[in-house]
Amino acid sequence: MSLKRADQLGRAAARRAARHPGRLLMTGVFVLIILGTAGLLWPAAQGSAALHWVDALLLATSAVCTTGLSSVNVAEVLSPAGQFWLTLLVEVGALALLVLAFGFVGLGRQGAAARVGISAELGLGAGQSLRRLVQRVLGLSVGVQLVGLLLLLPDMVALEGWEQGSRYALMHAVMAFGNAGFGLWPDGVARLSALALLTLMALVIVGGLGFVTLDELGDHVRARRAGVRPPRLSTLSRVGLSATAVLLLFGWAGFALLEWNRPGTLGHFSWAERLLHAAFQPTVARSAGFATLDYGALAAPTLLLLMGLMFVGGNPGSTAGGIKTTTAAVLFAATRAVLRRQQDTELAGRRVSPVTLTRALTVVSLGLLSVVAGTFALMVTEGDRHRPVALAFEAVSAFTTAGLSVNLTPNLSSGGKLVLVVLMFLGRVGFLSLLLAFRPAQLSRVRRPEERDLVMG
């Protein structure tokens, strides 16, 4: 094949990819999962025990989808090479949206409509310069993880020695920013110091803010250093930051009230330690899988609180999962408008379009459908061996790529583990994006009369 012919085929493939960014994202995640599974099954990647292909598939899917669920002890089953491979999968999975955006920009010949569609599909907002965003946020992401690595290094070296401690510090920094909390110790990260736990919390929060928000916050910092007035944050960033703050404060207060005096969780800590652990659990519950407490000992109301936080997740275009904070904010604004008998739904000083509201309702509906279907499938595969609330928690954690578990994942059957694999894949690529990727847009030639008398509620 001539170079000219190869170039023509490459450009044709690029144009097809630009028309279907959701399809490309789905294919990319699928290929990464297959490659990740093959790498984990490589003999050099395995440690003291052989890894079954189902466990390898679950582990690779969890890494690529930045979840953190695992059916095996990563520190024992994987060799240092396998642990490095797992960390690389998390890093690639965490920045998959950004890498895709860079690939689209590199093509260089998309029309304006294709670029707008790509930006919307990747959650990058309108009017963003993709090339500028990718270059700056890639640098910021690496910088944040390096700072986290340096802050975690003293704790890890003191616990594991220089060689393994430095590797663990790197893994935890990458996994915290990527919102994929794989456990390397039997007690989670409970043995770490307060500074290390606060570092993990900060990395999880920053990773869940979203690439657009991080870029705009960087502009604010640079403008203040230059002594000029910083630019106004976009509606996406203002809504995302406000929703993040509300969810964090609500989660901290709710967790503390529900678990403050329970002997198996917060009850045996000092006041300062209770405040730290009560803040840590809801923070990582929104999309990371780290834990300092035994989630199997949590009260049922606490599990429901965490399931709600997991379902909402982080901001659009971030390493976090869930339906996203902006979706929850839009639905809250719509509910408020109905209760106030307002005709328009308003959010952050702007009117929400009917298209946006419909998309938000669709995302939530499909998310609830996925969780219910996943819970039902787990009930079928596991029978009566586990509590229904534990199976529901596992399904929500997998779909929202949160990675928390009530000590259930290792005890699931092979069928149950495959259910989690499907849920994590759906949660990462987005159920709505998956459906739209294979269904072309259909324009209605007839506009029906509006129905005003349909009773609701």
Short mmCIF file of N, CA, C and O in Angstrom, two decimals, residues 338 449-457:
data_model
loop_
_atom_site.label_atom_id
_atom_site.label_comp_id
_atom_site.label_asym_id
_atom_site.label_seq_id
_atom_site.Cartn_x
_atom_site.Cartn_y
_atom_site.Cartn_z
N VAL A 338 -40.70 24.04 39.79
CA VAL A 338 -42.06 23.51 39.88
C VAL A 338 -42.71 23.90 41.20
O VAL A 338 -43.88 24.33 41.25
N PRO A 449 -49.22 18.30 18.04
CA PRO A 449 -49.81 19.32 18.93
C PRO A 449 -49.35 19.11 20.36
O PRO A 449 -49.11 17.99 20.81
N GLU A 450 -49.19 20.20 21.09
CA GLU A 450 -48.74 20.14 22.47
C GLU A 450 -49.89 19.68 23.37
O GLU A 450 -51.02 20.14 23.28
N GLU A 451 -49.56 18.74 24.28
CA GLU A 451 -50.54 18.24 25.25
C GLU A 451 -50.36 19.00 26.57
O GLU A 451 -49.31 18.97 27.19
N ARG A 452 -51.42 19.69 26.98
CA ARG A 452 -51.34 20.51 28.18
C ARG A 452 -52.07 19.90 29.38
O ARG A 452 -51.97 20.40 30.50
N ASP A 453 -52.86 18.86 29.16
CA ASP A 453 -53.73 18.35 30.24
C ASP A 453 -53.24 17.01 30.78
O ASP A 453 -53.98 16.31 31.47
N LEU A 454 -51.99 16.62 30.50
CA LEU A 454 -51.48 15.37 31.00
C LEU A 454 -51.16 15.51 32.49
O LEU A 454 -50.37 16.38 32.90
N VAL A 455 -51.77 14.70 33.33
CA VAL A 455 -51.63 14.80 34.77
C VAL A 455 -50.31 14.15 35.19
O VAL A 455 -50.00 13.04 34.77
N MET A 456 -49.54 14.85 36.04
CA MET A 456 -48.26 14.35 36.54
C MET A 456 -48.31 14.32 38.05
O MET A 456 -48.71 15.28 38.71
N GLY A 457 -47.87 13.21 38.65
CA GLY A 457 -47.76 13.12 40.12
C GLY A 457 -49.09 12.89 40.81
O GLY A 457 -50.15 12.85 40.23
#
